[in-house]
PDB file of C-alpha atoms and ligand atoms in Angstrom:
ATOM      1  CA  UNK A 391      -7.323  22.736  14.511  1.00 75.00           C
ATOM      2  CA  UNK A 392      -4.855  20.980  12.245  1.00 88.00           C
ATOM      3  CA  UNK A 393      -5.864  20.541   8.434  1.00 97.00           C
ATOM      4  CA  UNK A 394      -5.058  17.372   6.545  1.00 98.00           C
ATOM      5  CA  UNK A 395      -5.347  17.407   2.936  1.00 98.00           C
ATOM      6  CA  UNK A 396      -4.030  13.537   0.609  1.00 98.00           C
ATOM      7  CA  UNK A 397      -3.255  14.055  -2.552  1.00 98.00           C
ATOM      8  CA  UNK A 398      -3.738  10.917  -4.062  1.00 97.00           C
ATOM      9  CA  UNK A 399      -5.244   8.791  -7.011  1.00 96.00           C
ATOM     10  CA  UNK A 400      -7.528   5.532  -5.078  1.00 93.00           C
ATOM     11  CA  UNK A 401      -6.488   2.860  -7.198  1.00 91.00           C
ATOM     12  CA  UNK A 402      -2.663   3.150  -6.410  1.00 94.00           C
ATOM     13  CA  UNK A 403      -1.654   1.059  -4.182  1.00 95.00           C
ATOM     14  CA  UNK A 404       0.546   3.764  -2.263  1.00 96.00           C
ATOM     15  CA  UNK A 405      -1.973   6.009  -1.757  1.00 97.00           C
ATOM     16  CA  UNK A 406      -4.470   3.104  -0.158  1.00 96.00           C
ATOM     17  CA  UNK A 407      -1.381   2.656   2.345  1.00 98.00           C
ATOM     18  CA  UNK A 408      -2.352   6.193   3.641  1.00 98.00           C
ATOM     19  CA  UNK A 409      -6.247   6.492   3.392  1.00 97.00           C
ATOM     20  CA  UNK A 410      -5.955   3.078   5.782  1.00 97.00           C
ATOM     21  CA  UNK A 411      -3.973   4.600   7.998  1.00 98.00           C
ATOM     22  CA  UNK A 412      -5.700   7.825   8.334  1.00 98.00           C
ATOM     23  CA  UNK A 413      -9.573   5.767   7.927  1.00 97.00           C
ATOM     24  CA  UNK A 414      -7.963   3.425  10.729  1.00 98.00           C
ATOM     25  CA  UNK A 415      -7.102   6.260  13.321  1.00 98.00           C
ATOM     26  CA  UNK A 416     -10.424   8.562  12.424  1.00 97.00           C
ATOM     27  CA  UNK A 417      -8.856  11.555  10.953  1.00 98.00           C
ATOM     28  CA  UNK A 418     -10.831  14.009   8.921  1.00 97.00           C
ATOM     29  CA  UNK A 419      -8.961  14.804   5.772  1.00 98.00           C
ATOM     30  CA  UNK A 420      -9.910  16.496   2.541  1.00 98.00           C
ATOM     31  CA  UNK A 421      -9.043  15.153  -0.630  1.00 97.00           C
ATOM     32  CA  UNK A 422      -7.527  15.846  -3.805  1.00 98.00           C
ATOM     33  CA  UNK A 423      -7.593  13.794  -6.619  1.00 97.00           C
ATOM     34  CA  UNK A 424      -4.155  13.225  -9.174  1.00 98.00           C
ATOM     35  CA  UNK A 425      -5.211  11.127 -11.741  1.00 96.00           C
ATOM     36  CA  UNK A 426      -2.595   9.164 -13.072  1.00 95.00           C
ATOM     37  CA  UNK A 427      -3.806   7.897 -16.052  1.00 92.00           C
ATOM     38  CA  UNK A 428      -3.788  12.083 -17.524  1.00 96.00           C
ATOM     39  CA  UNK A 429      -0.291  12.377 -16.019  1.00 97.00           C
ATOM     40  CA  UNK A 430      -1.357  14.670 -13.442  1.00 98.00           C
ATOM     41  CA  UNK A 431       1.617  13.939 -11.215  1.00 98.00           C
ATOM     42  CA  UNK A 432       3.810  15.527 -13.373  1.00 98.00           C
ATOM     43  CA  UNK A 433       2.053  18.586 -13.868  1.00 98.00           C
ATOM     44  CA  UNK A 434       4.379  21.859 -12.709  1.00 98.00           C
ATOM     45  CA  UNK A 435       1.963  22.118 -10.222  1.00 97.00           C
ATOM     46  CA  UNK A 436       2.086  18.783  -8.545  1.00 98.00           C
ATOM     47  CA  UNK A 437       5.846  18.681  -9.018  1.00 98.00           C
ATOM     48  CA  UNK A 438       5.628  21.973  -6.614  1.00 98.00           C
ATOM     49  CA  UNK A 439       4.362  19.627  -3.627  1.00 98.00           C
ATOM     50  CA  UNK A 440       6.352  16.357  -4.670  1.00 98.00           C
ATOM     51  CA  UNK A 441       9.709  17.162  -6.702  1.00 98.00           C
ATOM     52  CA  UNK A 442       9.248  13.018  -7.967  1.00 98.00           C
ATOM     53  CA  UNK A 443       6.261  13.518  -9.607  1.00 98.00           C
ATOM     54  CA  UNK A 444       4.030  10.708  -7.920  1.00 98.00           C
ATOM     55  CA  UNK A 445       1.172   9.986  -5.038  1.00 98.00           C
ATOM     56  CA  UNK A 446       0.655  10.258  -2.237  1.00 98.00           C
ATOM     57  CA  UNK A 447       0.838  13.489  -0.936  1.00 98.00           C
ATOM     58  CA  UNK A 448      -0.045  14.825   2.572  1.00 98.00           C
ATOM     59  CA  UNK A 449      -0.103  18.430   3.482  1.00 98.00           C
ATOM     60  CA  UNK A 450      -0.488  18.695   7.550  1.00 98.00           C
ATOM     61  CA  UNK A 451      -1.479  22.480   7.499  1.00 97.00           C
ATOM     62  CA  UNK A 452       1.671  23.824   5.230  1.00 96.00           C
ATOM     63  CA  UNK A 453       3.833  21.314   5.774  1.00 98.00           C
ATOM     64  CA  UNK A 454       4.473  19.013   2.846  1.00 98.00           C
ATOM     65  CA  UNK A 455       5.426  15.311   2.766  1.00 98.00           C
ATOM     66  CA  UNK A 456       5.467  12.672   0.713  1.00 98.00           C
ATOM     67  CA  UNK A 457       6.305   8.612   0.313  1.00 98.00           C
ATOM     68  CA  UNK A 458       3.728   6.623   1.866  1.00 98.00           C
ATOM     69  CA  UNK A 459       5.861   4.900   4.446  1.00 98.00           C
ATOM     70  CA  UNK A 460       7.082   8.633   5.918  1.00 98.00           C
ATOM     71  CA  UNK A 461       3.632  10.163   5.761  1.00 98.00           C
ATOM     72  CA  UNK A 462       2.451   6.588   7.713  1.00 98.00           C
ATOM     73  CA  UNK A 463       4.832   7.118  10.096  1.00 98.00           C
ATOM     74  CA  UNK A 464       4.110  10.963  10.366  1.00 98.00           C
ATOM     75  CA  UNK A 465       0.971  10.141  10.918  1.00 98.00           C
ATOM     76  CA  UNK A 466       1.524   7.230  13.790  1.00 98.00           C
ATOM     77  CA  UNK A 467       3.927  10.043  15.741  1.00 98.00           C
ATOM     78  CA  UNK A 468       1.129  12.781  15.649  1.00 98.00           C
ATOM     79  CA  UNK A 469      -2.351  11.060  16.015  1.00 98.00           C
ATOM     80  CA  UNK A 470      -0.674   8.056  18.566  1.00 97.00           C
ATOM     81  CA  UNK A 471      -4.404   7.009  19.038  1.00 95.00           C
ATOM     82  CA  UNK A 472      -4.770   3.553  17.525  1.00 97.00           C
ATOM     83  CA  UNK A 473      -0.999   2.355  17.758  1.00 98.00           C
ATOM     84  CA  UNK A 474       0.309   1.008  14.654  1.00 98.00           C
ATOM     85  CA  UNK A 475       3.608   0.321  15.700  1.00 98.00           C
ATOM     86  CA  UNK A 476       4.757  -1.722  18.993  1.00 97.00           C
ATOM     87  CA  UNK A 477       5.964  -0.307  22.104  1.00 96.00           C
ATOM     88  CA  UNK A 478       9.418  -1.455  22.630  1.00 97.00           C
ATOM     89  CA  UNK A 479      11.901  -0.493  20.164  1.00 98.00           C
ATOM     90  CA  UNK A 480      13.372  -3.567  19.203  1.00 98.00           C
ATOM     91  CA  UNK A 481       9.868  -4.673  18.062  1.00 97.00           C
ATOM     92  CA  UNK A 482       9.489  -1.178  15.898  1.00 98.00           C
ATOM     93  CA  UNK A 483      12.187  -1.699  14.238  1.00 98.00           C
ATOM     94  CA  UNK A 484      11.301  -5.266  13.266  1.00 97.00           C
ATOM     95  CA  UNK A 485       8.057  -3.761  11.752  1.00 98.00           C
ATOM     96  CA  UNK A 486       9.983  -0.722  10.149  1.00 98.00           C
ATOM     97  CA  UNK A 487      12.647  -3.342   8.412  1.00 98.00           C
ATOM     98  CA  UNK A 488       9.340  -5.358   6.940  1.00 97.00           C
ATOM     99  CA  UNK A 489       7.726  -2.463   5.898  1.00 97.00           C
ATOM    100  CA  UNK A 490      11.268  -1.540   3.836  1.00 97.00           C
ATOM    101  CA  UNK A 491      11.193  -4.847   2.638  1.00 97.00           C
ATOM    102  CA  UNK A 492       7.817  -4.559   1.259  1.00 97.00           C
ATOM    103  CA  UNK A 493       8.589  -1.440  -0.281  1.00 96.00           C
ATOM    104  CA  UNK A 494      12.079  -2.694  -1.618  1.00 96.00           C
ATOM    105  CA  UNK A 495      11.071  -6.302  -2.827  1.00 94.00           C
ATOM    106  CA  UNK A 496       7.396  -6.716  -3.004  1.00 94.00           C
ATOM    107  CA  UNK A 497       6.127  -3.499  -4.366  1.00 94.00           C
ATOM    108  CA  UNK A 498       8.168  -3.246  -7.643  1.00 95.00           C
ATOM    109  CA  UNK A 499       7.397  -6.694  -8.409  1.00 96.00           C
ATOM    110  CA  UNK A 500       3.601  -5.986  -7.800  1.00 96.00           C
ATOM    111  CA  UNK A 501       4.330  -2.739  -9.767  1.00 94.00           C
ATOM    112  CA  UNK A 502       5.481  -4.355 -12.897  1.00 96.00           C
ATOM    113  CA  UNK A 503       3.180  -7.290 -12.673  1.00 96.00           C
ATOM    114  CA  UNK A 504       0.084  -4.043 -12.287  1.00 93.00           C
ATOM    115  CA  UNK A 505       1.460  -2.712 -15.384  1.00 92.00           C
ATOM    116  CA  UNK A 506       1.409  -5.419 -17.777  1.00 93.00           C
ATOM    117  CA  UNK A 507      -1.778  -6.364 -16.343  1.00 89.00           C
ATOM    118  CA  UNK A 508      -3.099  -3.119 -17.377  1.00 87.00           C
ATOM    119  CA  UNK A 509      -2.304  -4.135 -21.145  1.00 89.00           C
ATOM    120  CA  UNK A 510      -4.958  -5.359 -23.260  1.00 88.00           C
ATOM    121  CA  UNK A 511      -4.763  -9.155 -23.758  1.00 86.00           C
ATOM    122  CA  UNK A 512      -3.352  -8.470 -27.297  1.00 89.00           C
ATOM    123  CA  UNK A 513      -0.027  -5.979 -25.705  1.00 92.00           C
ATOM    124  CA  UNK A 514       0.579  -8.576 -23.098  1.00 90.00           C
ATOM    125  CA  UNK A 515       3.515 -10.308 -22.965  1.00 92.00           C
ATOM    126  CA  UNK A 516       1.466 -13.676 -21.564  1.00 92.00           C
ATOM    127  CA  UNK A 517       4.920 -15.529 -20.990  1.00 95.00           C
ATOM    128  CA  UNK A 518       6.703 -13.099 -19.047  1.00 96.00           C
ATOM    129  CA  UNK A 519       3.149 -12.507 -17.478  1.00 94.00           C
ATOM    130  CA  UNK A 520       2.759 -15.818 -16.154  1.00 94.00           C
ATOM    131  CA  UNK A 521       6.682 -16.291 -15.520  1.00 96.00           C
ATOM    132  CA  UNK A 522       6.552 -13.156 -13.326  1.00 96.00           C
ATOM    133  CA  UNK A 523       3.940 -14.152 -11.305  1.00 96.00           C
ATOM    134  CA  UNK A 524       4.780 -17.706 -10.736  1.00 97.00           C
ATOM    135  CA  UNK A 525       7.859 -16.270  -9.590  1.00 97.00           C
ATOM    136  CA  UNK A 526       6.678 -13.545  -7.240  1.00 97.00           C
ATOM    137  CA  UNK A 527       4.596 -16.424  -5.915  1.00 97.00           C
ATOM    138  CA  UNK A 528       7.693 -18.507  -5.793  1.00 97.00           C
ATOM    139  CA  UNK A 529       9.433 -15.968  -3.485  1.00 96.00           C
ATOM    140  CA  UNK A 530       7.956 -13.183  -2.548  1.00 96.00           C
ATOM    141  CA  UNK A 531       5.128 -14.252  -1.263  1.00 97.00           C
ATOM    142  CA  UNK A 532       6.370 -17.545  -0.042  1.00 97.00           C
ATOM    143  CA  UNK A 533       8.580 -15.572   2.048  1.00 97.00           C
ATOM    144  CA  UNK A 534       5.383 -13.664   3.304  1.00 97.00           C
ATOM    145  CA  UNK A 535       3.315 -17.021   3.459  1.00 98.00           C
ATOM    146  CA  UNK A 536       6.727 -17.997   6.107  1.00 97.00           C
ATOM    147  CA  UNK A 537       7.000 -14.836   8.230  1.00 96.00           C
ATOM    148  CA  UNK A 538       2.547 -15.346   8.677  1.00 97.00           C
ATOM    149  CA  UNK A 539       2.924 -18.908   9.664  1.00 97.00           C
ATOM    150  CA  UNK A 540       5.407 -17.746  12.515  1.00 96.00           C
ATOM    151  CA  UNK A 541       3.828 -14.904  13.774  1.00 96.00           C
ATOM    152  CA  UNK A 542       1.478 -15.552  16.554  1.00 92.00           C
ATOM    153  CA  UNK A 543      -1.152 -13.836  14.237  1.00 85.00           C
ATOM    154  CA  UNK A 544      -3.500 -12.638  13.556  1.00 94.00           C
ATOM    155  CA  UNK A 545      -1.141  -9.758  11.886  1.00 97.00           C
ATOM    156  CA  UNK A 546       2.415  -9.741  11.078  1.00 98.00           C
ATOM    157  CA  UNK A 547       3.577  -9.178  14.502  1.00 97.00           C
ATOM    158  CA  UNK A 548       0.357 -10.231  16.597  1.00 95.00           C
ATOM    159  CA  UNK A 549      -1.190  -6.811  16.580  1.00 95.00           C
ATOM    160  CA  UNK A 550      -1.976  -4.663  13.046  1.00 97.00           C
ATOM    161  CA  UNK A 551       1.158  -2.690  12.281  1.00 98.00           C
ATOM    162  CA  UNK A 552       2.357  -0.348   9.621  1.00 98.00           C
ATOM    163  CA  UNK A 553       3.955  -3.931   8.410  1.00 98.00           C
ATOM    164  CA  UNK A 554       0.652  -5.049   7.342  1.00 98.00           C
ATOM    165  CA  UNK A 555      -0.573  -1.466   6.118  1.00 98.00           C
ATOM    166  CA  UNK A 556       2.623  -1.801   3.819  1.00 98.00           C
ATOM    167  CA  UNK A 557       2.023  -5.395   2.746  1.00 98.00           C
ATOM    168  CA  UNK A 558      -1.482  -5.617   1.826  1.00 97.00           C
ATOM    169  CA  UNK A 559      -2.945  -2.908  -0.915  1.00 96.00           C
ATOM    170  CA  UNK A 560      -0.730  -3.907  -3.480  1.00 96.00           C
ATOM    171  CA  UNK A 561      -1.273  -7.851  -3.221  1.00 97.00           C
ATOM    172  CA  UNK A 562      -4.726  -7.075  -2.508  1.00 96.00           C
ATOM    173  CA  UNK A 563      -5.092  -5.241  -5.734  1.00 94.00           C
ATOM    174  CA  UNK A 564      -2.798  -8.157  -7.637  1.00 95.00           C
ATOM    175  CA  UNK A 565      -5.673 -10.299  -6.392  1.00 96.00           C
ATOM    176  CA  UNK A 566      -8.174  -8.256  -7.760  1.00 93.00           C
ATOM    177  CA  UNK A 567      -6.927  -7.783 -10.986  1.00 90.00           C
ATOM    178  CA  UNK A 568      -4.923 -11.064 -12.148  1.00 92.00           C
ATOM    179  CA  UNK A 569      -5.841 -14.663 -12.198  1.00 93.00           C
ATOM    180  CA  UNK A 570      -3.436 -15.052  -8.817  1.00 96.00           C
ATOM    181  CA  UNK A 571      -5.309 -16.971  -6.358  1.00 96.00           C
ATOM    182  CA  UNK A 572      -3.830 -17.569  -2.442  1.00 98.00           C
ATOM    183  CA  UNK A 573      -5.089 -21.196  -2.410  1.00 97.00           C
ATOM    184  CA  UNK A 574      -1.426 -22.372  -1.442  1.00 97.00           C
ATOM    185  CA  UNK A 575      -0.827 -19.504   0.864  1.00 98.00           C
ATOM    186  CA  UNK A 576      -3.473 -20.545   3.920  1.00 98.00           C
ATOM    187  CA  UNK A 577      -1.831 -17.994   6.057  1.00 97.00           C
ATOM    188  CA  UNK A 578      -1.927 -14.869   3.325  1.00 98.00           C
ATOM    189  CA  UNK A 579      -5.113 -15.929   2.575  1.00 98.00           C
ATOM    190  CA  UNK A 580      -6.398 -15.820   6.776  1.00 97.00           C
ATOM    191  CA  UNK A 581      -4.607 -12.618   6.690  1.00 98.00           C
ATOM    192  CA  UNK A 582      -6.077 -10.926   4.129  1.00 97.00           C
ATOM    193  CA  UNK A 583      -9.297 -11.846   5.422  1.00 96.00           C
ATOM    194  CA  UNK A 584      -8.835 -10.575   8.965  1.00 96.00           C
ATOM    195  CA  UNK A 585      -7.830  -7.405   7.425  1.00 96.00           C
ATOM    196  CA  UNK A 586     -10.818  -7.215   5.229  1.00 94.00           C
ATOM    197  CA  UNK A 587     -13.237  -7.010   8.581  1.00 94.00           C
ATOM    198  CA  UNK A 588     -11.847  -3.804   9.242  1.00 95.00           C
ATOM    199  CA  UNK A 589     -13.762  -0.587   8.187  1.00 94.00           C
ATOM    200  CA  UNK A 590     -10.677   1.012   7.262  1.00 95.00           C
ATOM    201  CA  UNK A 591      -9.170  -1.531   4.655  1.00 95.00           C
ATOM    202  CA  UNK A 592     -12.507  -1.363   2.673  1.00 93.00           C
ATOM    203  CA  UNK A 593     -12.426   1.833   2.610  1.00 92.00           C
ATOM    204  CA  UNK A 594      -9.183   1.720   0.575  1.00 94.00           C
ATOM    205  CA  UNK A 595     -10.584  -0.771  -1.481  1.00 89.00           C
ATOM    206  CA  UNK A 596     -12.562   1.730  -4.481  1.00 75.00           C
ATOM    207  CA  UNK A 597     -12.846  -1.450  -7.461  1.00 67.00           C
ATOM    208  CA  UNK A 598     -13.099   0.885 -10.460  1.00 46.00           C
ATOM    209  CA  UNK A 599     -12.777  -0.809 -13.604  1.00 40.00           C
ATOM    210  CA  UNK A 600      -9.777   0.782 -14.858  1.00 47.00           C
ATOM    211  CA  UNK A 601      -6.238   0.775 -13.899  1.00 48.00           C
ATOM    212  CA  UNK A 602      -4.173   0.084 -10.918  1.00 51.00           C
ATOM    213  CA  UNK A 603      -0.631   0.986  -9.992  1.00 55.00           C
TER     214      UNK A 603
HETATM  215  N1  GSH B1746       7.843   5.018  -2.393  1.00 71.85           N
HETATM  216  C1  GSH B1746       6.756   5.850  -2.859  1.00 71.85           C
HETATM  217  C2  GSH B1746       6.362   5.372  -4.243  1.00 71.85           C
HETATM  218  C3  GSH B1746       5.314   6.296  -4.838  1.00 71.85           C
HETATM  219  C4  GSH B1746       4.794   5.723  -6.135  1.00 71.85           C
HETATM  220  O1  GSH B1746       5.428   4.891  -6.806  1.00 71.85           O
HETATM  221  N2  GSH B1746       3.597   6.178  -6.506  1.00 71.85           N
HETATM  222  C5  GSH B1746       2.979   5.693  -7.700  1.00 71.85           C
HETATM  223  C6  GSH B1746       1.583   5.196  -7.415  1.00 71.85           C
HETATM  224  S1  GSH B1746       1.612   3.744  -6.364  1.00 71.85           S
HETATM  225  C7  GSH B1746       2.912   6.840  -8.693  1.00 71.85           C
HETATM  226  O2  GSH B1746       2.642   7.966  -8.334  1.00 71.85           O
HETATM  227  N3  GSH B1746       3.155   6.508  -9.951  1.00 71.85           N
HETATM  228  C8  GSH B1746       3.131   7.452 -11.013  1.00 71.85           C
HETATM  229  C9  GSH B1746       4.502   7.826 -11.503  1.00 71.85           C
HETATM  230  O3  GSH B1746       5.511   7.337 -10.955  1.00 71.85           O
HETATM  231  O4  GSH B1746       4.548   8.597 -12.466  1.00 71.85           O
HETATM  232  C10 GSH B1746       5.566   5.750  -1.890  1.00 71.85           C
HETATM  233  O5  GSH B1746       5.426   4.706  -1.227  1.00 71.85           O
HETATM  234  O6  GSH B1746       4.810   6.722  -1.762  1.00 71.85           O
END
């Protein structure tokens, strides 16, 4: 019998990537907590099982690996129960290249936006704050708004994918934690919904009152 172990810290938004994917195809895991906020990640220790210093982790018995779209897709290749990714190839790699994207052009936007969030309302920066946002509204999630309203639903590409996994913790969390509202992003908004019905994506969903990354 395999073991699976996540290092991880809940709130981050690449570490709820993984505990959806391994809630959504039943794996037993054990946990271990990093907490960000001390700077556990870059503890000599942790730096032993990720040389960048941040979460997630998996171990799968002694083997190591890290970045939460190659442990998601580690995970899809071993446990193929519960397909997150298309059959044909063509279709793959359409849900690989949004899955980059997200990671590429969404995340550090959501990153950034986390982070001054996270400042009390006298640190803030409220301009850039509300410049930021209305322009990761602008584009970034107008573009995901577009690629929703085309896809025969009720995920990214029909069927729940490793797309959506790597969409929707972070905006979820932006929601949760910033005045943005999805009330002129119907489709987002449908989406998000649908993927709150499943088990899995509340699971990820821990609403602690501190921070978020
Ligand atoms: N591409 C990596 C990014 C990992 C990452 O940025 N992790 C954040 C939490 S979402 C972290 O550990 N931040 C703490 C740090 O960088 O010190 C992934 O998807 O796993």
């Amino acid at each position: 019998m395999n073991t699976l172990t996540l290092y991880h810290f809940p709130r981050s938004s690449c570490s709820r990537k993984v505990v959806f994917v391994l809630t959504y195809k039943q794996l037993a895991y054990s946990e271990v907590l990093i907490n960000l906020e001390r700077g556990e990640q870059k503890a000599e220790a942790f730096l032993q099982l990720n040389p960048y210093g941040q979460v997630p982790v998996l171990q799968y018995d002694d083997m190591l690996i890290y970045d939460s779209a190659v442990i998601n897709e580690f995970l899809e290749e071993q446990f193929p129960q519960l397909p997150l990714l298309p059959p044909s190839p063509e279709r793959r790699a359409l849900v690989r290249l949004a899955a980059l994207h997200a990671d590429r052009e969404f995340y550090p936007q959501i990153s950034r936006l986390l982070r001054e969030g996270r400042k009390s309302t006298a640190e803030r920066d409220q301009n850039w704050f509300a410049q930021a946002l209305a322009e990761f509204q602008a584009v970034a999630l107008a573009q995901l708004e577009a690629q929703l309203e085309k896809s025969p639903g009720p995920f990214l590409f029909g069927e729940l994918s490793l797309a959506d996994v790597a969409y929707a913790p972070g905006l979820d969390t932006l929601l949760h934690t910033s005045p943005l509202r999805l009330t002129y992003f119907p489709a987002t908004a449908a989406w998000l919904a649908h993927l709150n019905t499943f088990e899995a994506f509340q699971k990820t969903r821990p609403w602690l009152a501190v921070a978020h990354s």
